[in-house]
Amino acid sequence: MERRTSWIQLVTIGLVAGGIATAVAIAVPWLPTSASKQADRIDFTYWFATVICLGIFAVVAAILVYSMINFRAKPGDWSDGPPVHGNTTIEIIWTVIPAVLVTAISIASAIVLAQNGNAGSNPLVVRVLGEQFSWTFTYQNGKTSPILRLPINRPVRLEITAADVIHSFWVPNFGQKQDAVPGQVNDLTITPTRTGTYPVICTELCGRGHSTMRSTSIVMTEAAFRTWYAGTAQRPQPGGGSGTAGGVIFTHNGCGACHTLTAVPGATGKVGPNLDTLTPSAQAAGQKLIPFIRQSIVDPNAYIAKGYQPGVMPGTFGTTIPHQQLSVLVAFIAAHTK
Ligand code: CUA
């Protein structure tokens, strides 16, 4: 039985299927807000591939649904379908077109990868050290920080390595990831385009504390960055810190990412014990409050509060927080806990 192809029906199905898929692609915020030139380019390649996929989906859905509607066997029809050998022309078309599209995607990706790797002639260089389970950022003037501060609109070359096992550096808003491998330095270029605070995430399973191996990246105006870069004092940052010295040190070291302390705005972390009520823990550990707080910062595994696990909090704060700041921090927490 010959049947004329209803092109109107076929095209309509394709447009409806393609329209629904396009709406899903556009309406859902699949990608994090871009905060770098590199992320803009990566977003472009995503959309480049997505548009191609939407077209292919529309064609496949149209033919599939059209066939289901028009070529169904009638009830009670157990006869064989007509023998069809194949169609060389169609087979060539459905091989050549995808080959061209996949080649186009790989060319676009290769161009983006090359552009993203180019830090220009005068990048800001920051050394990144990953270790179980913290990040340390060292600048060219020797300044180190547990938080990655970057000026806006200047290419930055991150020189990434690890102290113990393989980690992976990732700021979703900056786009590209880069592995942190012991004994090896991997570069990653970032050109921030948006001031703000963005999460730094370890994205390679690296041990029990992997999920807590997080820090913060702050993209600052050029002037604010220059002030911070040249200064020796810990300065309060926009969007965090209580304004007191202890609160600033608390914020600066990222304590609030894992701990709740009501005295510090934004310190609402739930990974580690709540710092609002430390006296009972000090008693359980058989210590006075102040030495208990100091020990818990410097040697976090010495006493583990009920319901928590050892090995999660980085054991490096004793060396990364200067002595005098540590005393201020301990006194600050003691003054604001019950
Ligand atoms: Cu470091 Cu996961």
mmCIF file of C-alpha atoms and ligand atoms in Angstrom:
data_model
loop_
_atom_site.group_PDB
_atom_site.id
_atom_site.type_symbol
_atom_site.label_atom_id
_atom_site.label_comp_id
_atom_site.label_asym_id
_atom_site.label_seq_id
_atom_site.Cartn_x
_atom_site.Cartn_y
_atom_site.Cartn_z
ATOM 1 C CA MET A 1 0.000 0.000 0.000
ATOM 2 C CA GLU A 2 1.609 3.259 -1.120
ATOM 3 C CA ARG A 3 1.202 6.265 1.074
ATOM 4 C CA ARG A 4 2.154 9.872 0.374
ATOM 5 C CA THR A 5 4.471 11.458 2.889
ATOM 6 C CA SER A 6 2.655 14.218 4.749
ATOM 7 C CA TRP A 7 5.413 16.799 4.942
ATOM 8 C CA ILE A 8 3.232 19.209 6.875
ATOM 9 C CA GLN A 9 2.665 16.610 9.591
ATOM 10 C CA LEU A 10 6.343 15.645 9.683
ATOM 11 C CA VAL A 11 7.576 19.224 9.911
ATOM 12 C CA THR A 12 4.965 20.159 12.528
ATOM 13 C CA ILE A 13 6.037 17.284 14.789
ATOM 14 C CA GLY A 14 9.663 18.323 14.341
ATOM 15 C CA LEU A 15 8.917 21.947 15.236
ATOM 16 C CA VAL A 16 6.928 20.969 18.342
ATOM 17 C CA ALA A 17 9.599 18.519 19.588
ATOM 18 C CA GLY A 18 12.399 20.983 18.833
ATOM 19 C CA GLY A 19 10.455 23.814 20.483
ATOM 20 C CA ILE A 20 9.916 21.847 23.702
ATOM 21 C CA ALA A 21 13.584 20.820 23.854
ATOM 22 C CA THR A 22 14.711 24.390 23.161
ATOM 23 C CA ALA A 23 12.453 25.725 25.925
ATOM 24 C CA VAL A 24 13.980 23.240 28.393
ATOM 25 C CA ALA A 25 17.494 24.237 27.294
ATOM 26 C CA ILE A 26 16.824 27.941 27.709
ATOM 27 C CA ALA A 27 14.486 28.026 30.725
ATOM 28 C CA VAL A 28 16.671 25.950 33.060
ATOM 29 C CA PRO A 29 19.848 27.704 34.307
ATOM 30 C CA TRP A 30 22.129 24.750 33.528
ATOM 31 C CA LEU A 31 25.406 26.633 33.815
ATOM 32 C CA PRO A 32 26.706 28.717 36.741
ATOM 33 C CA THR A 33 26.910 32.473 36.239
ATOM 34 C CA SER A 34 30.053 33.145 34.277
ATOM 35 C CA ALA A 35 32.670 35.254 36.054
ATOM 36 C CA SER A 36 35.572 34.930 33.623
ATOM 37 C CA LYS A 37 36.410 35.238 29.943
ATOM 38 C CA GLN A 38 37.303 31.552 29.927
ATOM 39 C CA ALA A 39 33.880 30.561 31.275
ATOM 40 C CA ASP A 40 32.223 32.723 28.595
ATOM 41 C CA ARG A 41 34.066 30.756 25.917
ATOM 42 C CA ILE A 42 33.220 27.414 27.520
ATOM 43 C CA ASP A 43 29.564 28.471 27.718
ATOM 44 C CA PHE A 44 29.764 29.256 23.999
ATOM 45 C CA THR A 45 30.979 25.745 23.163
ATOM 46 C CA TYR A 46 28.193 24.275 25.296
ATOM 47 C CA TRP A 47 25.621 26.277 23.360
ATOM 48 C CA PHE A 48 27.304 25.495 20.042
ATOM 49 C CA ALA A 49 26.935 21.766 20.721
ATOM 50 C CA THR A 50 23.478 22.191 22.273
ATOM 51 C CA VAL A 51 22.041 23.962 19.218
ATOM 52 C CA ILE A 52 23.318 21.151 16.985
ATOM 53 C CA CYS A 53 21.831 18.573 19.335
ATOM 54 C CA LEU A 54 18.484 20.373 19.351
ATOM 55 C CA GLY A 55 18.374 20.209 15.533
ATOM 56 C CA ILE A 56 19.221 16.499 15.488
ATOM 57 C CA PHE A 57 16.701 15.810 18.227
ATOM 58 C CA ALA A 58 13.960 17.579 16.263
ATOM 59 C CA VAL A 59 14.675 15.527 13.117
ATOM 60 C CA VAL A 60 14.856 12.194 14.980
ATOM 61 C CA ALA A 61 11.741 12.927 17.071
ATOM 62 C CA ALA A 62 9.802 13.986 13.965
ATOM 63 C CA ILE A 63 10.608 10.803 12.030
ATOM 64 C CA LEU A 64 10.044 8.594 15.076
ATOM 65 C CA VAL A 65 6.674 10.061 16.058
ATOM 66 C CA TYR A 66 5.556 10.336 12.426
ATOM 67 C CA SER A 67 6.338 6.641 11.879
ATOM 68 C CA MET A 68 4.557 5.616 15.070
ATOM 69 C CA ILE A 69 1.437 7.445 13.930
ATOM 70 C CA ASN A 70 1.409 6.507 10.244
ATOM 71 C CA PHE A 71 3.012 3.065 10.010
ATOM 72 C CA ARG A 72 1.309 1.260 12.879
ATOM 73 C CA ALA A 73 0.105 -2.248 12.073
ATOM 74 C CA LYS A 74 -3.679 -2.387 11.948
ATOM 75 C CA PRO A 75 -5.268 -4.477 14.737
ATOM 76 C CA GLY A 76 -5.241 -8.108 13.674
ATOM 77 C CA ASP A 77 -2.702 -7.530 10.895
ATOM 78 C CA TRP A 78 -0.052 -10.220 11.466
ATOM 79 C CA SER A 79 1.400 -10.069 7.955
ATOM 80 C CA ASP A 80 5.057 -9.228 7.363
ATOM 81 C CA GLY A 81 6.125 -5.704 6.510
ATOM 82 C CA PRO A 82 7.378 -5.006 2.977
ATOM 83 C CA PRO A 83 10.996 -6.090 2.423
ATOM 84 C CA VAL A 84 13.171 -2.952 2.272
ATOM 85 C CA HIS A 85 16.806 -3.273 1.261
ATOM 86 C CA GLY A 86 17.999 0.149 2.389
ATOM 87 C CA ASN A 87 18.740 3.482 0.811
ATOM 88 C CA THR A 88 22.308 4.355 -0.068
ATOM 89 C CA THR A 89 21.581 8.077 -0.523
ATOM 90 C CA ILE A 90 20.033 8.424 2.951
ATOM 91 C CA GLU A 91 22.836 6.395 4.534
ATOM 92 C CA ILE A 92 25.443 8.694 2.997
ATOM 93 C CA ILE A 93 23.522 11.756 4.193
ATOM 94 C CA TRP A 94 23.181 10.526 7.771
ATOM 95 C CA THR A 95 26.875 9.705 7.883
ATOM 96 C CA VAL A 96 28.232 12.864 6.265
ATOM 97 C CA ILE A 97 26.121 15.427 8.154
ATOM 98 C CA PRO A 98 26.982 14.137 11.675
ATOM 99 C CA ALA A 99 30.643 13.824 10.660
ATOM 100 C CA VAL A 100 30.646 17.485 9.593
ATOM 101 C CA LEU A 101 28.872 18.571 12.796
ATOM 102 C CA VAL A 102 31.189 16.612 15.117
ATOM 103 C CA THR A 103 34.191 18.046 13.270
ATOM 104 C CA ALA A 104 32.763 21.548 13.713
ATOM 105 C CA ILE A 105 32.346 20.959 17.464
ATOM 106 C CA SER A 106 35.915 19.716 17.798
ATOM 107 C CA ILE A 107 37.289 22.691 15.865
ATOM 108 C CA ALA A 108 35.309 25.157 18.003
ATOM 109 C CA SER A 109 36.498 23.377 21.181
ATOM 110 C CA ALA A 110 40.118 23.368 20.038
ATOM 111 C CA ILE A 111 39.995 27.113 19.360
ATOM 112 C CA VAL A 112 38.428 27.799 22.774
ATOM 113 C CA LEU A 113 40.963 25.574 24.533
ATOM 114 C CA ALA A 114 43.843 27.406 22.849
ATOM 115 C CA GLN A 115 42.384 30.822 23.708
ATOM 116 C CA ASN A 116 41.703 29.765 27.306
ATOM 117 C CA GLY A 117 45.297 28.631 27.748
ATOM 118 C CA ASN A 118 46.726 31.972 26.637
ATOM 119 C CA ALA A 119 47.579 34.140 29.648
ATOM 120 C CA GLY A 120 49.125 36.950 27.590
ATOM 121 C CA SER A 121 52.509 38.504 28.253
ATOM 122 C CA ASN A 122 51.971 39.904 31.755
ATOM 123 C CA PRO A 123 49.724 37.667 33.846
ATOM 124 C CA LEU A 124 49.400 37.812 37.599
ATOM 125 C CA VAL A 125 50.949 34.544 38.792
ATOM 126 C CA VAL A 126 49.459 32.765 41.810
ATOM 127 C CA ARG A 127 50.782 29.466 43.093
ATOM 128 C CA VAL A 128 48.050 27.101 44.212
ATOM 129 C CA LEU A 129 48.784 24.294 46.669
ATOM 130 C CA GLY A 130 46.181 21.630 47.335
ATOM 131 C CA GLU A 131 46.561 19.361 50.349
ATOM 132 C CA GLN A 132 44.247 17.254 52.460
ATOM 133 C CA PHE A 133 41.961 19.205 52.882
ATOM 134 C CA SER A 134 42.705 22.838 52.181
ATOM 135 C CA TRP A 135 43.944 25.256 49.554
ATOM 136 C CA THR A 136 46.797 27.738 49.924
ATOM 137 C CA PHE A 137 47.390 30.573 47.474
ATOM 138 C CA THR A 138 50.836 32.202 47.270
ATOM 139 C CA TYR A 139 51.429 35.455 45.409
ATOM 140 C CA GLN A 140 54.552 36.768 43.712
ATOM 141 C CA ASN A 141 55.352 39.081 46.633
ATOM 142 C CA GLY A 142 55.307 36.122 49.023
ATOM 143 C CA LYS A 143 51.882 36.834 50.441
ATOM 144 C CA THR A 144 49.925 33.669 51.210
ATOM 145 C CA SER A 145 46.215 33.323 51.760
ATOM 146 C CA PRO A 146 43.703 30.510 52.220
ATOM 147 C CA ILE A 147 41.359 32.580 50.055
ATOM 148 C CA LEU A 148 42.016 33.302 46.379
ATOM 149 C CA ARG A 149 41.814 37.028 45.803
ATOM 150 C CA LEU A 150 41.989 38.225 42.210
ATOM 151 C CA PRO A 151 41.710 41.622 40.529
ATOM 152 C CA ILE A 152 39.074 42.019 37.853
ATOM 153 C CA ASN A 153 39.995 42.020 34.133
ATOM 154 C CA ARG A 154 43.614 40.894 34.534
ATOM 155 C CA PRO A 155 44.754 37.504 33.218
ATOM 156 C CA VAL A 156 45.918 35.279 36.060
ATOM 157 C CA ARG A 157 48.089 32.220 35.652
ATOM 158 C CA LEU A 158 47.428 29.740 38.445
ATOM 159 C CA GLU A 159 50.343 27.349 38.929
ATOM 160 C CA ILE A 160 48.653 24.398 40.547
ATOM 161 C CA THR A 161 50.276 21.577 42.466
ATOM 162 C CA ALA A 162 49.546 19.273 45.402
ATOM 163 C CA ALA A 163 51.386 18.242 48.550
ATOM 164 C CA ASP A 164 50.013 14.773 49.128
ATOM 165 C CA VAL A 165 47.491 13.200 46.746
ATOM 166 C CA ILE A 166 45.789 14.299 43.518
ATOM 167 C CA HIS A 167 43.256 17.086 43.975
ATOM 168 C CA SER A 168 41.543 19.210 41.363
ATOM 169 C CA PHE A 169 41.035 22.955 41.419
ATOM 170 C CA TRP A 170 37.678 24.245 40.273
ATOM 171 C CA VAL A 171 35.755 27.478 40.532
ATOM 172 C CA PRO A 172 32.523 26.704 38.657
ATOM 173 C CA ASN A 173 32.024 30.380 37.785
ATOM 174 C CA PHE A 174 35.503 30.487 36.202
ATOM 175 C CA GLY A 175 34.738 27.494 33.974
ATOM 176 C CA GLN A 176 37.771 25.288 33.511
ATOM 177 C CA LYS A 177 39.079 22.726 36.017
ATOM 178 C CA GLN A 178 42.705 21.766 36.533
ATOM 179 C CA ASP A 179 44.206 18.792 38.369
ATOM 180 C CA ALA A 180 46.557 19.410 41.292
ATOM 181 C CA VAL A 181 49.178 16.666 41.077
ATOM 182 C CA PRO A 182 52.053 16.112 43.548
ATOM 183 C CA GLY A 183 55.460 16.783 41.970
ATOM 184 C CA GLN A 184 53.970 18.522 38.951
ATOM 185 C CA VAL A 185 52.795 22.058 38.171
ATOM 186 C CA ASN A 186 49.702 22.479 35.990
ATOM 187 C CA ASP A 187 48.758 25.898 34.685
ATOM 188 C CA LEU A 188 45.278 27.349 34.504
ATOM 189 C CA THR A 189 44.503 30.782 33.100
ATOM 190 C CA ILE A 190 41.656 32.862 34.503
ATOM 191 C CA THR A 191 40.598 36.373 33.519
ATOM 192 C CA PRO A 192 37.923 37.418 36.017
ATOM 193 C CA THR A 193 35.178 39.592 34.558
ATOM 194 C CA ARG A 194 32.826 40.003 37.513
ATOM 195 C CA THR A 195 33.501 41.142 41.065
ATOM 196 C CA GLY A 196 32.028 38.902 43.743
ATOM 197 C CA THR A 197 32.633 35.849 45.889
ATOM 198 C CA TYR A 198 32.767 32.421 44.268
ATOM 199 C CA PRO A 199 33.335 28.931 45.683
ATOM 200 C CA VAL A 200 36.640 27.098 45.205
ATOM 201 C CA ILE A 201 35.966 23.375 45.085
ATOM 202 C CA CYS A 202 38.187 20.309 45.105
ATOM 203 C CA THR A 203 36.697 18.193 42.349
ATOM 204 C CA GLU A 204 38.834 15.045 42.665
ATOM 205 C CA LEU A 205 38.018 12.507 45.385
ATOM 206 C CA CYS A 206 41.030 12.884 47.674
ATOM 207 C CA GLY A 207 40.097 11.344 51.013
ATOM 208 C CA ARG A 208 37.588 11.546 53.805
ATOM 209 C CA GLY A 209 37.574 15.343 53.903
ATOM 210 C CA HIS A 210 37.225 15.769 50.123
ATOM 211 C CA SER A 211 33.762 17.310 50.303
ATOM 212 C CA THR A 212 34.992 19.899 52.813
ATOM 213 C CA MET A 213 38.031 20.892 50.738
ATOM 214 C CA ARG A 214 36.529 24.193 49.790
ATOM 215 C CA SER A 215 37.667 27.746 49.849
ATOM 216 C CA THR A 216 36.519 31.055 48.475
ATOM 217 C CA SER A 217 37.593 33.149 45.538
ATOM 218 C CA ILE A 218 37.023 36.873 45.777
ATOM 219 C CA VAL A 219 37.207 38.953 42.608
ATOM 220 C CA MET A 220 37.975 42.528 43.640
ATOM 221 C CA THR A 221 38.265 45.857 41.886
ATOM 222 C CA GLU A 222 41.803 46.627 40.796
ATOM 223 C CA ALA A 223 42.195 49.307 43.468
ATOM 224 C CA ALA A 224 40.914 47.072 46.288
ATOM 225 C CA PHE A 225 43.187 44.269 45.142
ATOM 226 C CA ARG A 226 46.213 46.562 45.020
ATOM 227 C CA THR A 227 45.518 47.745 48.565
ATOM 228 C CA TRP A 228 45.172 44.181 49.812
ATOM 229 C CA TYR A 229 48.218 42.990 47.860
ATOM 230 C CA ALA A 230 50.479 45.740 49.201
ATOM 231 C CA GLY A 231 49.134 45.686 52.755
ATOM 232 C CA THR A 232 50.435 43.576 55.580
ATOM 233 C CA ALA A 233 47.401 43.809 57.845
ATOM 234 C CA GLN A 234 44.377 41.580 57.458
ATOM 235 C CA ARG A 235 41.703 43.854 56.111
ATOM 236 C CA PRO A 236 37.979 43.320 56.384
ATOM 237 C CA GLN A 237 36.434 42.193 53.111
ATOM 238 C CA PRO A 238 33.085 43.207 51.699
ATOM 239 C CA GLY A 239 30.432 40.607 52.413
ATOM 240 C CA GLY A 240 31.992 39.087 55.506
ATOM 241 C CA GLY A 241 33.601 39.738 58.826
ATOM 242 C CA SER A 242 32.145 41.314 61.900
ATOM 243 C CA GLY A 243 34.397 44.367 61.749
ATOM 244 C CA THR A 244 36.341 43.321 64.808
ATOM 245 C CA ALA A 245 39.869 41.975 64.381
ATOM 246 C CA GLY A 246 38.881 38.479 65.548
ATOM 247 C CA GLY A 247 35.923 38.408 63.182
ATOM 248 C CA VAL A 248 38.143 39.446 60.298
ATOM 249 C CA ILE A 249 40.654 36.698 61.043
ATOM 250 C CA PHE A 250 37.761 34.249 61.361
ATOM 251 C CA THR A 251 36.394 35.278 57.964
ATOM 252 C CA HIS A 252 39.796 35.563 56.321
ATOM 253 C CA ASN A 253 40.610 31.949 57.109
ATOM 254 C CA GLY A 254 37.278 30.688 55.862
ATOM 255 C CA CYS A 255 36.162 29.275 59.251
ATOM 256 C CA GLY A 256 32.548 30.190 58.518
ATOM 257 C CA ALA A 257 32.421 27.823 55.544
ATOM 258 C CA CYS A 258 32.364 24.875 57.951
ATOM 259 C CA HIS A 259 31.332 26.383 61.300
ATOM 260 C CA THR A 260 28.420 28.408 62.566
ATOM 261 C CA LEU A 261 29.254 31.381 64.790
ATOM 262 C CA THR A 262 26.402 33.831 65.243
ATOM 263 C CA ALA A 263 28.798 36.676 66.049
ATOM 264 C CA VAL A 264 30.169 36.573 62.500
ATOM 265 C CA PRO A 265 27.743 37.438 59.709
ATOM 266 C CA GLY A 266 27.640 34.686 57.108
ATOM 267 C CA ALA A 267 29.310 32.094 59.338
ATOM 268 C CA THR A 268 26.649 29.441 58.927
ATOM 269 C CA GLY A 269 28.659 26.331 57.996
ATOM 270 C CA LYS A 270 27.338 22.977 59.150
ATOM 271 C CA VAL A 271 30.302 20.736 58.339
ATOM 272 C CA GLY A 272 32.022 21.151 61.699
ATOM 273 C CA PRO A 273 30.732 21.722 65.229
ATOM 274 C CA ASN A 274 28.662 24.810 66.002
ATOM 275 C CA LEU A 275 30.970 27.331 67.698
ATOM 276 C CA ASP A 276 28.163 29.104 69.537
ATOM 277 C CA THR A 277 28.258 26.513 72.338
ATOM 278 C CA LEU A 278 31.791 25.314 73.021
ATOM 279 C CA THR A 279 31.829 25.231 76.822
ATOM 280 C CA PRO A 280 30.199 21.776 77.048
ATOM 281 C CA SER A 281 32.742 20.399 74.557
ATOM 282 C CA ALA A 282 35.633 21.900 76.519
ATOM 283 C CA GLN A 283 34.268 20.241 79.641
ATOM 284 C CA ALA A 284 33.885 16.928 77.826
ATOM 285 C CA ALA A 285 37.507 17.248 76.683
ATOM 286 C CA GLY A 286 38.531 18.016 80.265
ATOM 287 C CA GLN A 287 39.961 21.422 79.408
ATOM 288 C CA LYS A 288 39.463 25.113 80.074
ATOM 289 C CA LEU A 289 37.718 26.970 77.268
ATOM 290 C CA ILE A 290 40.630 29.041 75.882
ATOM 291 C CA PRO A 291 43.243 26.261 75.637
ATOM 292 C CA PHE A 292 40.526 24.007 74.247
ATOM 293 C CA ILE A 293 39.715 26.441 71.433
ATOM 294 C CA ARG A 294 43.398 26.943 70.632
ATOM 295 C CA GLN A 295 44.040 23.208 70.550
ATOM 296 C CA SER A 296 40.977 22.628 68.359
ATOM 297 C CA ILE A 297 42.350 25.076 65.781
ATOM 298 C CA VAL A 298 46.001 23.973 65.855
ATOM 299 C CA ASP A 299 45.485 20.253 66.403
ATOM 300 C CA PRO A 300 41.909 19.562 65.322
ATOM 301 C CA ASN A 301 42.107 15.795 65.794
ATOM 302 C CA ALA A 302 43.093 16.042 69.482
ATOM 303 C CA TYR A 303 39.449 16.102 70.514
ATOM 304 C CA ILE A 304 36.585 15.205 68.188
ATOM 305 C CA ALA A 305 33.124 16.353 69.211
ATOM 306 C CA LYS A 306 30.412 13.728 69.328
ATOM 307 C CA GLY A 307 28.858 13.134 65.912
ATOM 308 C CA TYR A 308 31.903 14.385 63.974
ATOM 309 C CA GLN A 309 34.851 12.623 62.373
ATOM 310 C CA PRO A 310 38.606 13.160 62.668
ATOM 311 C CA GLY A 311 40.644 14.140 59.627
ATOM 312 C CA VAL A 312 38.098 16.552 58.216
ATOM 313 C CA MET A 313 39.368 19.906 59.461
ATOM 314 C CA PRO A 314 42.740 20.904 57.951
ATOM 315 C CA GLY A 315 45.587 20.520 60.450
ATOM 316 C CA THR A 316 47.499 23.405 58.909
ATOM 317 C CA PHE A 317 45.986 26.421 60.650
ATOM 318 C CA GLY A 318 48.674 26.292 63.335
ATOM 319 C CA THR A 319 51.215 27.227 60.671
ATOM 320 C CA THR A 320 49.112 29.344 58.307
ATOM 321 C CA ILE A 321 47.637 31.674 60.941
ATOM 322 C CA PRO A 322 50.333 33.954 62.416
ATOM 323 C CA HIS A 323 50.860 33.496 66.162
ATOM 324 C CA GLN A 324 49.492 36.810 67.282
ATOM 325 C CA GLN A 325 46.416 36.498 65.067
ATOM 326 C CA LEU A 326 45.783 33.037 66.470
ATOM 327 C CA SER A 327 45.590 34.484 69.984
ATOM 328 C CA VAL A 328 43.172 37.178 68.792
ATOM 329 C CA LEU A 329 41.067 34.557 67.040
ATOM 330 C CA VAL A 330 40.977 32.259 70.097
ATOM 331 C CA ALA A 331 39.988 35.151 72.362
ATOM 332 C CA PHE A 332 37.328 36.251 69.875
ATOM 333 C CA ILE A 333 35.718 32.831 69.694
ATOM 334 C CA ALA A 334 35.900 32.424 73.497
ATOM 335 C CA ALA A 335 34.156 35.777 73.925
ATOM 336 C CA HIS A 336 31.327 34.824 71.584
ATOM 337 C CA THR A 337 30.614 31.253 72.610
ATOM 338 C CA LYS A 338 28.558 29.863 75.453
HETATM 339 CU CU1 CUA B 1 41.107 17.493 47.523
HETATM 340 CU CU2 CUA B 1 39.122 16.353 46.916
#
